[in-house]
Structures are given as structure tokens and as C-alpha cells.
Coordinates of C-alpha atoms in Angstrom, one line a residue:
Chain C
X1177 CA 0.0 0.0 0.0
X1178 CA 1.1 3.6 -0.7
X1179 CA 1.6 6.1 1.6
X1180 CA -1.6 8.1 2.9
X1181 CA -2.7 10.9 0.2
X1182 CA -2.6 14.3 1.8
X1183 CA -5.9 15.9 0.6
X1184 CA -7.2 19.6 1.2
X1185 CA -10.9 20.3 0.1
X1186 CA -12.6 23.6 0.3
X1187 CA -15.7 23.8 2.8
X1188 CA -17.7 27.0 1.8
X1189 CA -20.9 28.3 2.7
X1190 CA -23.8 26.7 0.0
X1191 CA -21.8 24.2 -1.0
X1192 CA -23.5 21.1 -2.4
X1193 CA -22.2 18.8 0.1
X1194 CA -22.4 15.7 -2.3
X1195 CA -20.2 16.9 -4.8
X1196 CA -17.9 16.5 -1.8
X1197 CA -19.0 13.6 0.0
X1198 CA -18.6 11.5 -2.9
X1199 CA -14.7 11.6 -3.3
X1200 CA -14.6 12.2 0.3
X1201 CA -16.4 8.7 1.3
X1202 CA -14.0 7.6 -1.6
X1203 CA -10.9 8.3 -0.1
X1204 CA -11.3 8.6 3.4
X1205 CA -9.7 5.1 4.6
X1206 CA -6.6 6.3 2.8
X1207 CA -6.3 9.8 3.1
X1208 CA -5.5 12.6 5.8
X1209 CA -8.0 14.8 4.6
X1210 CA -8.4 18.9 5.2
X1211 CA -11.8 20.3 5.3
X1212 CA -10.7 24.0 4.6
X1213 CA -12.2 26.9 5.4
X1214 CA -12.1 30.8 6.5
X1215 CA -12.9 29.7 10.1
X1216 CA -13.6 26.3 11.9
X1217 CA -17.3 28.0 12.6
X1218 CA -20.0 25.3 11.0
X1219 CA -20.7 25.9 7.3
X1220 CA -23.8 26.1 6.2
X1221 CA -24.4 23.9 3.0
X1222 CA -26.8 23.5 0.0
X1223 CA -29.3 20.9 1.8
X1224 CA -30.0 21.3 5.6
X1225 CA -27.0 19.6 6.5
X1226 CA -24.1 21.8 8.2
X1227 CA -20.7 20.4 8.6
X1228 CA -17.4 21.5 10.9
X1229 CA -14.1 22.5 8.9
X1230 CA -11.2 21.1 10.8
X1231 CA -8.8 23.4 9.4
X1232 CA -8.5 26.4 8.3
X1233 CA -6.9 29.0 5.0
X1234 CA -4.0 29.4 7.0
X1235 CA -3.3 25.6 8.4
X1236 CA -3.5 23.9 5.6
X1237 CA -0.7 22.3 4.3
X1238 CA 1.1 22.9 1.1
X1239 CA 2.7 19.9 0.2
X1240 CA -0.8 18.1 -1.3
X1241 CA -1.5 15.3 -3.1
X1242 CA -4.9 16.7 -4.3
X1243 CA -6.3 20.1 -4.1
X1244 CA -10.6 19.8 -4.5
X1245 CA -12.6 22.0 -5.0
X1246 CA -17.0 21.3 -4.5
X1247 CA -19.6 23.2 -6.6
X1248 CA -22.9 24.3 -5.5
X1249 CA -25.2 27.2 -5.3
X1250 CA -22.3 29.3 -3.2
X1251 CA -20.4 29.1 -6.6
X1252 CA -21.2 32.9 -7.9
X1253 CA -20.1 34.0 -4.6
X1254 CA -16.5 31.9 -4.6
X1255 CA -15.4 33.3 -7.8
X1256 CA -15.5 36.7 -6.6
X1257 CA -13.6 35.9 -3.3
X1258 CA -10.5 37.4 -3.3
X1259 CA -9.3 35.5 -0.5
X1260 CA -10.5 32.1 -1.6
X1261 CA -8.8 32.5 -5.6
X1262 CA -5.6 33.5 -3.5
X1263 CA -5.6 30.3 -1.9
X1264 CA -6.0 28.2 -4.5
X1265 CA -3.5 30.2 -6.8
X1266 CA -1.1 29.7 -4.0
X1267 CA -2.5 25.8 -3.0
X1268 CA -2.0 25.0 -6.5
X1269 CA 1.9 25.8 -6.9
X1270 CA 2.8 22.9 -4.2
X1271 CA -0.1 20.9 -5.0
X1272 CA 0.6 17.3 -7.2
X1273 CA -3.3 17.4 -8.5
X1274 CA -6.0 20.6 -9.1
X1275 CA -9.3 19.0 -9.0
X1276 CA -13.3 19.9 -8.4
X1277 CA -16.5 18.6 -9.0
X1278 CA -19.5 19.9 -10.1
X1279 CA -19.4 23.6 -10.8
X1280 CA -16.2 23.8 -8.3
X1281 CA -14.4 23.8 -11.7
X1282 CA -15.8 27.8 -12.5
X1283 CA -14.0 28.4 -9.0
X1284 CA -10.8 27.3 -10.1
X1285 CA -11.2 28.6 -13.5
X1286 CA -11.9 32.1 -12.1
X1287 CA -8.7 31.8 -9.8
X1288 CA -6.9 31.5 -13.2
X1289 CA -6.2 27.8 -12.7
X1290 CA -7.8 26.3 -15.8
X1291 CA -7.0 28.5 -18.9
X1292 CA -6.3 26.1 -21.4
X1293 CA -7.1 23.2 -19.7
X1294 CA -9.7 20.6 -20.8
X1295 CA -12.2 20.3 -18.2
X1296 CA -16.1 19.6 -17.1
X1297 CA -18.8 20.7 -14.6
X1298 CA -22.0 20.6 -14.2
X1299 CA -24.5 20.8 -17.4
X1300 CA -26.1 23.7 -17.0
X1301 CA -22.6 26.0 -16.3
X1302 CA -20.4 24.5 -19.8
X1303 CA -20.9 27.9 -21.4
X1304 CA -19.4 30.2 -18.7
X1305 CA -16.7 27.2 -17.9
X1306 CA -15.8 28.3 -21.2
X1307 CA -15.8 32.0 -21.1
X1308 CA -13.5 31.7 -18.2
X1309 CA -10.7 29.9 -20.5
X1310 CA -11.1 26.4 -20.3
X1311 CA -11.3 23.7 -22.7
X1312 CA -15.1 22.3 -22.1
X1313 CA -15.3 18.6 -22.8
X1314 CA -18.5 16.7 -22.3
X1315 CA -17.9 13.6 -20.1
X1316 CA -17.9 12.7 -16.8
X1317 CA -14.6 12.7 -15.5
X1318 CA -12.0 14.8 -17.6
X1319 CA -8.3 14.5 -16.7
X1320 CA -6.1 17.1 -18.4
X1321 CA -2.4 17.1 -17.1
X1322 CA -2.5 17.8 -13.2
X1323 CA -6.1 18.9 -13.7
X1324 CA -9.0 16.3 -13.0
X1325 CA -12.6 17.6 -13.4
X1326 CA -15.7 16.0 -12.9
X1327 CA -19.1 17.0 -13.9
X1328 CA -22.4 17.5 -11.9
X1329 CA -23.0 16.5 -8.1
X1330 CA -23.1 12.6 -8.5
X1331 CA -20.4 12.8 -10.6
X1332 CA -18.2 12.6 -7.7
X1333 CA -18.2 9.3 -6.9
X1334 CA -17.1 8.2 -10.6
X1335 CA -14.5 11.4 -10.2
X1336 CA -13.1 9.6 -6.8
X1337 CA -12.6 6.0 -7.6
X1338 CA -10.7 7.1 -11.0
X1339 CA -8.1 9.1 -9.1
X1340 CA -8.1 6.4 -6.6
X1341 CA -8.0 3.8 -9.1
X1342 CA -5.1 6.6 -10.7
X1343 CA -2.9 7.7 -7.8
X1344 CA -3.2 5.0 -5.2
X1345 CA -4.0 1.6 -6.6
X1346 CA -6.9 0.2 -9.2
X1347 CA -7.4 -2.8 -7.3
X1348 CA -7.9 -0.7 -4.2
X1349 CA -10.4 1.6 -5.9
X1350 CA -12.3 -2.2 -6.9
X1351 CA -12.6 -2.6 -3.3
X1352 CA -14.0 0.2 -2.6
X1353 CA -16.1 -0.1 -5.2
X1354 CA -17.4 -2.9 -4.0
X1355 CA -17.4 -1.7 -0.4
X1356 CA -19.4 1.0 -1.2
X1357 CA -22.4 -1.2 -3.3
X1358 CA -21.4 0.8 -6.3
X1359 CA -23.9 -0.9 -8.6
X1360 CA -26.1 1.9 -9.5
X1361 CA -29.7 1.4 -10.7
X1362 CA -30.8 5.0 -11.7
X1363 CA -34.9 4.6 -11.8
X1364 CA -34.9 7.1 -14.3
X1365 CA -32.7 7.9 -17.4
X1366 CA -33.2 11.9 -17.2
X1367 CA -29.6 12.4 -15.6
X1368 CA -28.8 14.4 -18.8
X1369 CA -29.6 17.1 -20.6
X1370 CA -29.4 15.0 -23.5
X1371 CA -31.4 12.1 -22.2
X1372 CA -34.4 14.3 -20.2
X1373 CA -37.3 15.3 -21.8
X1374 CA -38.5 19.3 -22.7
X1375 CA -40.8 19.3 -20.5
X1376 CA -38.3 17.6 -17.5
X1377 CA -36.1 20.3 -18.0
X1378 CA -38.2 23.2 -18.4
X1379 CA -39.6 22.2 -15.1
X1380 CA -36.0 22.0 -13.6
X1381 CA -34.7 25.4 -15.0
X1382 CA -36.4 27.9 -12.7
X1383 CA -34.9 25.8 -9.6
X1384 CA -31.4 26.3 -11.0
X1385 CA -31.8 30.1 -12.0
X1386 CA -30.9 31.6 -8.8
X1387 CA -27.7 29.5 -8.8
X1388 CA -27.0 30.2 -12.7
X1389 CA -27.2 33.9 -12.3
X1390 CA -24.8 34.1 -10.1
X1391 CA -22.1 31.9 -11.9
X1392 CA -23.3 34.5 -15.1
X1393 CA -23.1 37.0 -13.3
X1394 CA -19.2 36.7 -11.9
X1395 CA -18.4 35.0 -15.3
X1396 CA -19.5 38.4 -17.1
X1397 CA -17.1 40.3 -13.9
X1398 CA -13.9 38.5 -14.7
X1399 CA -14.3 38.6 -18.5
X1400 CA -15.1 41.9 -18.4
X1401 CA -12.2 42.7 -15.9
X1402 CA -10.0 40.6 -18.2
X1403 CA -10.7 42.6 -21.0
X1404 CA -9.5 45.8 -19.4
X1405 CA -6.5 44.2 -18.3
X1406 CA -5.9 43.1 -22.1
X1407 CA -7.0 46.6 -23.2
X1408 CA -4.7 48.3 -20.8
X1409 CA -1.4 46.0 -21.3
Chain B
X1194 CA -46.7 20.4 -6.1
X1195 CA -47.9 18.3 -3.0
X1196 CA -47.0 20.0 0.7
X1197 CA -43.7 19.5 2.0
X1198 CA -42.7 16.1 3.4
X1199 CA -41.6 15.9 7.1
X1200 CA -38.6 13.5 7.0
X1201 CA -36.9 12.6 10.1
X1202 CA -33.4 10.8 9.9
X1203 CA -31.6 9.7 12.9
X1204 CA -27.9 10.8 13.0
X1205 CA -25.5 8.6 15.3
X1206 CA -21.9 8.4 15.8
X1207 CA -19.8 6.5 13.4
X1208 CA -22.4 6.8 11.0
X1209 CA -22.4 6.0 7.3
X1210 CA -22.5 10.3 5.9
X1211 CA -22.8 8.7 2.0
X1212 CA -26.1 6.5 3.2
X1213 CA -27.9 9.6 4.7
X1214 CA -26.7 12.2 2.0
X1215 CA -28.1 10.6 -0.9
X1216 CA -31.4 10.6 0.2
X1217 CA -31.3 14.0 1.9
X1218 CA -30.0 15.8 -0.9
X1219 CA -32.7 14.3 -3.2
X1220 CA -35.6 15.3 -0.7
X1221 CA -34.1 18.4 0.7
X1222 CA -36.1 21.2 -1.6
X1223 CA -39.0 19.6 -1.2
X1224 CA -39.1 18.4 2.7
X1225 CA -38.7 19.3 5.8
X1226 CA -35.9 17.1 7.7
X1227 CA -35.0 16.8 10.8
X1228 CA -31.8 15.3 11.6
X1229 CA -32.4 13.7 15.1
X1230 CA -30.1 12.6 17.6
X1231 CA -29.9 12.4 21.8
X1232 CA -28.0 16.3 21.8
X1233 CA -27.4 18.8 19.1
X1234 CA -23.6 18.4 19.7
X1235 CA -21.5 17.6 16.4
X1236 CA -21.5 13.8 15.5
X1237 CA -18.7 12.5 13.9
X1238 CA -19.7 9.8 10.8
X1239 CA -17.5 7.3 9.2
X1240 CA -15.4 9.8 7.7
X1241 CA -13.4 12.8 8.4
X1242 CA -16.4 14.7 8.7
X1243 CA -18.5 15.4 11.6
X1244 CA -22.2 17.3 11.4
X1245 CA -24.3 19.2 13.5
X1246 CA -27.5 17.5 14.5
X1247 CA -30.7 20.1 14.6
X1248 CA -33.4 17.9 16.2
X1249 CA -33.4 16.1 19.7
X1250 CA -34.8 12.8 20.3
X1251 CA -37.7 14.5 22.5
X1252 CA -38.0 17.3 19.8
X1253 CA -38.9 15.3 16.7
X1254 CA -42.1 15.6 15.6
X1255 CA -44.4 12.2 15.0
X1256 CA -46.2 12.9 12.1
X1257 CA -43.9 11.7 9.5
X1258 CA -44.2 11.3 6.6
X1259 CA -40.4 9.3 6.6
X1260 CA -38.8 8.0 9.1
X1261 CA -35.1 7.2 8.1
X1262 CA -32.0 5.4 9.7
X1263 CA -28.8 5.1 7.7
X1264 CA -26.3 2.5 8.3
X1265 CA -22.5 2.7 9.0
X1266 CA -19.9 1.2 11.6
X1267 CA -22.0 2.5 14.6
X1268 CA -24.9 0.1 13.7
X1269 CA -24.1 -2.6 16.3
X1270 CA -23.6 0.1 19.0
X1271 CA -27.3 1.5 17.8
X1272 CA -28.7 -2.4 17.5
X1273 CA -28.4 -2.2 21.8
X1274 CA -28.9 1.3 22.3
X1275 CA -32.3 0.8 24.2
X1276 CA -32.9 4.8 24.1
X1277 CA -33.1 4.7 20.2
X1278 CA -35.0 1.4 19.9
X1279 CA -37.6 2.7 21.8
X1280 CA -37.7 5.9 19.7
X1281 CA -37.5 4.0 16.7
X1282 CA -40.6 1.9 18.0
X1283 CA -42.5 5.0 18.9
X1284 CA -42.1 7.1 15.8
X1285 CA -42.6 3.7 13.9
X1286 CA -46.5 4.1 15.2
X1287 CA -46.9 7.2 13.6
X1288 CA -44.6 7.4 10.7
X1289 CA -46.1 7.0 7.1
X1290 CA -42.8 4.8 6.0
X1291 CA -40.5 3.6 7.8
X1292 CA -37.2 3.1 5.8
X1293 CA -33.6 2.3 6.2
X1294 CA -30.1 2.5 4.1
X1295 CA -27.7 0.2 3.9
X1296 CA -27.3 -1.5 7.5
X1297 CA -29.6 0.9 9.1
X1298 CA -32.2 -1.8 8.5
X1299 CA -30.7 -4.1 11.1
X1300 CA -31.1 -0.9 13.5
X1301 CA -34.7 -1.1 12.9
X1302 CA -34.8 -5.1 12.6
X1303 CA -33.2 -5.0 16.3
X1304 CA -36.2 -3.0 17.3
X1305 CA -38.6 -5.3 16.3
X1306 CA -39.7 -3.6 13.1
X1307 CA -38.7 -5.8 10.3
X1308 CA -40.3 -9.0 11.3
X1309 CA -41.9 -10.5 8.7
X1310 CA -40.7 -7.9 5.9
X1311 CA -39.1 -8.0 2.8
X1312 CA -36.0 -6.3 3.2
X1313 CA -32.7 -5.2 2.1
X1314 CA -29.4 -4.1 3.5
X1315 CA -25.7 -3.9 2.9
X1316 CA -24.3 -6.9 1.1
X1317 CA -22.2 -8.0 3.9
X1318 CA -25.1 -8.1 6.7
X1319 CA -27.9 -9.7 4.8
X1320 CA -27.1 -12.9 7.0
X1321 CA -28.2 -11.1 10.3
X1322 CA -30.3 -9.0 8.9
X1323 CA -32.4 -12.4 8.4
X1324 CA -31.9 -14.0 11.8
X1325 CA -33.3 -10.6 12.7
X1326 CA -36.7 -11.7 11.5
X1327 CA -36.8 -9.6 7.5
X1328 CA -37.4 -11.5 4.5
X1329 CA -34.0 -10.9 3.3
X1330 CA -34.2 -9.5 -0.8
X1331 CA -31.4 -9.1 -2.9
X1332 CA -32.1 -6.4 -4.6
X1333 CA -31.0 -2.3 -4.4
X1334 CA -34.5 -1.2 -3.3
X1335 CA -37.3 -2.9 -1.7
X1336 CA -40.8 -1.7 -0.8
X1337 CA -42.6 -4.1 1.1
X1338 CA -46.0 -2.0 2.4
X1339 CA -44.6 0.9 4.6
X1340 CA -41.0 -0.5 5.0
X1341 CA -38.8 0.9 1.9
X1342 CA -35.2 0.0 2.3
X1343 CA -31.8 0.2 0.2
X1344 CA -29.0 -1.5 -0.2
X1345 CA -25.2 -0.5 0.4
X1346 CA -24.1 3.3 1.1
X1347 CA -24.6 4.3 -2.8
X1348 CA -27.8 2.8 -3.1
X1349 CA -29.1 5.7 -0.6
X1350 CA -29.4 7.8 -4.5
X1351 CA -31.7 5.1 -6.4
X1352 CA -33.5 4.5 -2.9
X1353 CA -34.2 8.8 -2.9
X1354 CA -34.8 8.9 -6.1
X1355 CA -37.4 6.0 -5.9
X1356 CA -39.4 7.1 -2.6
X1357 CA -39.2 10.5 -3.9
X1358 CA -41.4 9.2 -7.3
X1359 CA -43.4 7.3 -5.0
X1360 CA -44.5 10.1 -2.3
X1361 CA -44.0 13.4 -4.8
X1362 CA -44.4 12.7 -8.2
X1363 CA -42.5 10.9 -10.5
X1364 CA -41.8 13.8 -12.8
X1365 CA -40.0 16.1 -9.8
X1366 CA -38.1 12.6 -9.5
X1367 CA -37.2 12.7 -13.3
X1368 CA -36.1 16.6 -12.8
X1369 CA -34.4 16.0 -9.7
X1370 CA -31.9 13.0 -11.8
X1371 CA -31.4 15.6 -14.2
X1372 CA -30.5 18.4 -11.5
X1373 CA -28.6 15.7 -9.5
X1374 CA -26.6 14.6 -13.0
X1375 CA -27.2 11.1 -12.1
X1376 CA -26.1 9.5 -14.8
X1377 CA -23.5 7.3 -13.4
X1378 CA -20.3 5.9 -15.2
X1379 CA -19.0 3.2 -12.5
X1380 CA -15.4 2.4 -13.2
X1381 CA -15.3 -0.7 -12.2
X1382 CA -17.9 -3.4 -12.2
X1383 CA -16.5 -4.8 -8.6
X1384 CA -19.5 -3.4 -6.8
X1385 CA -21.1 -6.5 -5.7
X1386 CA -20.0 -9.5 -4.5
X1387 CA -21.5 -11.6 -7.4
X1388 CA -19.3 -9.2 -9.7
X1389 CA -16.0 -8.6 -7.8
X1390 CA -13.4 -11.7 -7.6
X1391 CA -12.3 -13.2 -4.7
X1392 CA -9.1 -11.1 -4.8
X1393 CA -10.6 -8.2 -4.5
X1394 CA -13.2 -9.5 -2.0
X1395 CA -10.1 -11.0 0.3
X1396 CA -8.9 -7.3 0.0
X1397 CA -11.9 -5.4 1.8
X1398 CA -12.8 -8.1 4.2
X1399 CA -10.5 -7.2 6.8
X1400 CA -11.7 -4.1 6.5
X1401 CA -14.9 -4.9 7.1
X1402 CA -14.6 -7.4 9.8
X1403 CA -14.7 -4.5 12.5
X1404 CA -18.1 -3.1 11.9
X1405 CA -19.0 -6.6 10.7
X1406 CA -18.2 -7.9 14.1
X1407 CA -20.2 -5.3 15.9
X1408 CA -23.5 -6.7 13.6
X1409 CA -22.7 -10.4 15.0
X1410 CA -22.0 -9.7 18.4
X1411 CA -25.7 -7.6 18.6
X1412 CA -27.2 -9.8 16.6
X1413 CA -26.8 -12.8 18.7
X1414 CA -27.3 -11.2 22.1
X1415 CA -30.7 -10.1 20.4
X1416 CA -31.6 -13.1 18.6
X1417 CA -30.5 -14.9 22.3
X1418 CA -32.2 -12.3 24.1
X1419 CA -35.2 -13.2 22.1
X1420 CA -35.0 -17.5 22.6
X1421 CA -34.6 -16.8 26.2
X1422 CA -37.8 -15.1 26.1
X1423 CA -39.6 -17.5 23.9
X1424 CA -38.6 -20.6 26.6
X1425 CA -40.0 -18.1 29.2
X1426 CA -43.1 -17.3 28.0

């Protein structure tokens, strides 16, 4: 067995707490693993669950194995955080792997971490994944380099046995497979946008507005801000 | 839309997170869930992570619509906990469905509410779950009258997704897939015993053995607990 990854993964307020607890569960047995934050107050996440960091911005260590990064409806709000895209600029120097799930992948991309690189997120945030430099690719776990993406929420399971399977061992990540019953039966066939019906989707949208604003809305920020810098250089 | 459902899931140390998560992140726009335990201190799960309870025992309301206990290696502490059997019996009387993930159905099996039912639970414990008086079914989900239970940690998603269809609608189900991107991509096809080789199975046995030790050693005392009454009576 290898030695135990060293693993720091950012805790914000309205998180999606899946998109974490899937590489989390994942990698736990095998892992030292940081749950990073401003302050070691509970954070507040998407569903009525809080959790409890256990470290914060200034204790975590630099010498990672993987740097991860959750999505969720706090997204908008984490790419406009100075402090937060210092943190993983810096994290991201010393760390051996840059990943996220979900829309986690717009907060690296506005910290400047994925320009040029191919990577996913979730469906309904591939455009502004774009606009912020990034190479969008349309599966469910996209590894580019040190960069390892996966797309939405669920996704994170798949996303955490492939960089088990990847940086520890495949026949561990079979275990754990198997430990965790990973034998899914979706009941429905509508996990994709390509796959769901008009009238599924249209019914979804309105749920996922207030969370799509506010990626659109710091997406338009840093392109525009880009642009000046561009303009002015 | 139908009202809100009022979901309480019980929350106990050393906890499975992944087997409540699933579920609660399906349900959590459209219920209200309590997440019960004997204080509202922090309870640490399997994991690194610990969370923060925000129901008492003595607080939960009994109208429910679900009542839920996940599974995890606390389950043979919970199996003799006589406080929680006895609020798992008395919420039972008043709960619409009473449901389980993974082992959390031997919790419920140890208070006496299985008997008779068809039932599932994690791979490893469908042995005691059977001498605990369920009809044990191999399959992911199972719905026998009001007792709805899932299999192993990840089947907490398809058991959501299915009770969801069942008590909202099947079309918020559909949209909820879509929002939840459930449209998995296992890795590896280890993750049942009747598809992973004995190699890998040798590898996560040991593993196991702790928390499947803590089943064996409840289940007999119950299952002798029980005889000793029947030769009484």
C-alpha cells in the first residue's frame, strides 16, 4: 500500500455537500484529509445539513496530493472571493493534482487555474466554464495534465474512484467499489440534458436560476475585468 | 406540487454520511428534515467529517411522513442502544414509512420492526439481517408496504430517487436526476459481490470485519435475548 494521500478540500458556505462527500467517502480510509475553510465556525451547505471544517486557510498544508474544489449554489459567490482565488492560486503551486466537482471547476477557472485546460462541470454551467478559459469537454470525468474535473454533483463518486483507481492503486479503488455497493440502478434515465425530456427540463430550470445567475453574473465580472486588463497592457 | 414532506433521519456516531446524504439531498427542496439525535452536539460519521444535528430525540415531531436510519460502523452500537429502539418503535406508530439505508435496517430489525418484511441491506449483513426476522431480498431497493429499504451506502441515491417518485411525483423525481446529473459511469464493475473476484473481495474483508463484528455480536445477544424469552413465556 502507498503512503496516505494528503488531501485539502474547500468547505464554503452553499456548498453542495455531495459533490464532496462522494470523493470524500471515496478516499477517506486512505487519506488525511483537510476540510478547509475561512474559520472552523459550522458551514452552512446546500441541503440542511451543516458540517465543521477542521482546518483552516492558514493551516492547511502545502505539500498536497490533491487540491478539490465542491460546486454548489455558493459558486457565484466563490469566484468573486478574493481570498478564496488567492488560496487556490497559492494551494496549486505545491499541490501534485488541481481538481473539483460539479461547478467547483468555474472556482478554479476564475482563480486562473484552468485556462487552457480541458475540463467539465456541471450541465447547466459548460458555457461560462468556457468563457473563463477552459477547454469544455462533455464527459464525466475529464483529466487534463495535473487537472482532474468532474461533472455535476453525482459525478463525484465516478470522479473519486478514478483518481483512486489513478494515484493509489486500481485494485484498491475495486474494493472500494465494492465496499461502497457501487452498482447503481438510476430509476430514471433523465440524468442528462441529452437524455431528459423538454418538459423535465423546463420544469428543472427555474430551480437552477438563482444559482446560474450568479455563476453568469461573476463569469460576465472576470471577462469583463479581463478585458480591461488586455485593453490596458 | 404536494406540501412539503416531514422526513426525520436519525444521525448517530460513526455513521455511514454517503447512506444519509443521498437521500437528503434528493428530498431536501421539497421536505422538511430533521436530523435527530440524543444532543445537538456535532456527530462525527465514518469519515473525516463530523455534522451538526438540529433535532433532539424528544424534539422530533411524529407525524412523518419518513422516518429514516442510515447504516455505518456505529450500527451494532445503535442495534443495543435501548434509548433509540424505543424511539424508533415510537415514531414507527406514527410514521407514514419507515425506511432504512444500507445497514440501518438491522437498527430497525433489532427494534422489532422488520419482522416478517421484505427487506434489504448492505451486502455483507444480509445474514443477520435475516436472523433478525426480515425476509431478506437481494435487490437495491425494496418496498414491502410501509418499509422501503436500500442496499449499500450508494444505493441511498436510487432509494431517494425511488421514494421520492413514489410520495411526490414521478416527474419532480425525473427533474431532480437531471439536477442531481445522475447518470453514473462506475469504473469498475466490482461493486457487488457476485461481480468482484475473490481477490478483491479477500482485500476489503478485513476491512470490514470491525463493523461486521459489531453486527454479529448484537445480533446474537438479540436473537439470544429473544429465545430466552420464547422458553420463558
Amino acid at each position: 500500500m502507498n503512503a496516505r494521500l494528503k488531501i485539502a478540500m474547500l468547505c464554503y458556505p452553499e456548498m453542495t455537500l455531495l459533490d464532496l462527500l462522494g470523493p470524500e467517502t471515496v478516499f477517506s480510509k486512505f487519506s488525511d484529509i483537510y476540510l478547509v475553510w475561512k474559520t472552523l465556525e459550522p458551514v452552512h451547505t446546500d441541503t440542511n445539513l451543516s458540517i465543521n471544517p477542521n482546518c483552516t486557510l492558514a493551516g492547511c498544508p502545502s505539500d498536497l496530493d490533491i487540491l478539490f474544489v465542491p460546486g454548489g449554489p455558493g459558486t457565484g459567490q466563490m469566484m468573486q472571493d478574493a481570498q478564496i482565488l488567492s488560496f487556490l492560486r497559492d494551494k496549486s503551486c505545491t499541490s501534485r493534482y488541481i481538481t473539483s466537482v460539479c461547478t467547483g471547476s468555474l472556482i478554479l477557472a476564475a482563480a486562473g487555474l484552468m485556462t487552457g485546460y480541458k475540463a467539465t462541470t456541471h450541465w447547466s454551467a459548460r458555457e461560462e466554464l468556457g468563457m473563463l478559459g477552459a477547454i469544455v469537454i462533455k464527459e464525466r470525468v475529464v483529466i487534463d495534465g495535473n487537472r482532474i474535473t468532474g461533472g455535476g454533483i453525482t459525478s463525484g463518486i465516478d470522479f473519486g474512484l478514478k483518481v483512486m483507481a489513478k494515484l493509489i492503486d486500481e485494485d484498491v479503488a475495486k474494493a472500494t467499489t465494492l465496499f461502497l455497493e457501487y452498482d447503481p440502478e438510476p430509476p430514471f434515465t433523465t440524468g442528462t440534458p441529452d437524455t431528459a425530456d423538454d418538459k423535465i427540463l423546463s420544469m428543472l430550470l427555474p430551480h437552477l436560476a438563482p444559482i446560474k445567475d450568479g455563476i453568469i453574473a461573476a463569469t460576465n465580472k472576470i471577462c469583463r475585468k479581463d478585458n480591461q486588463l488586455l485593453y490596458a497592457s
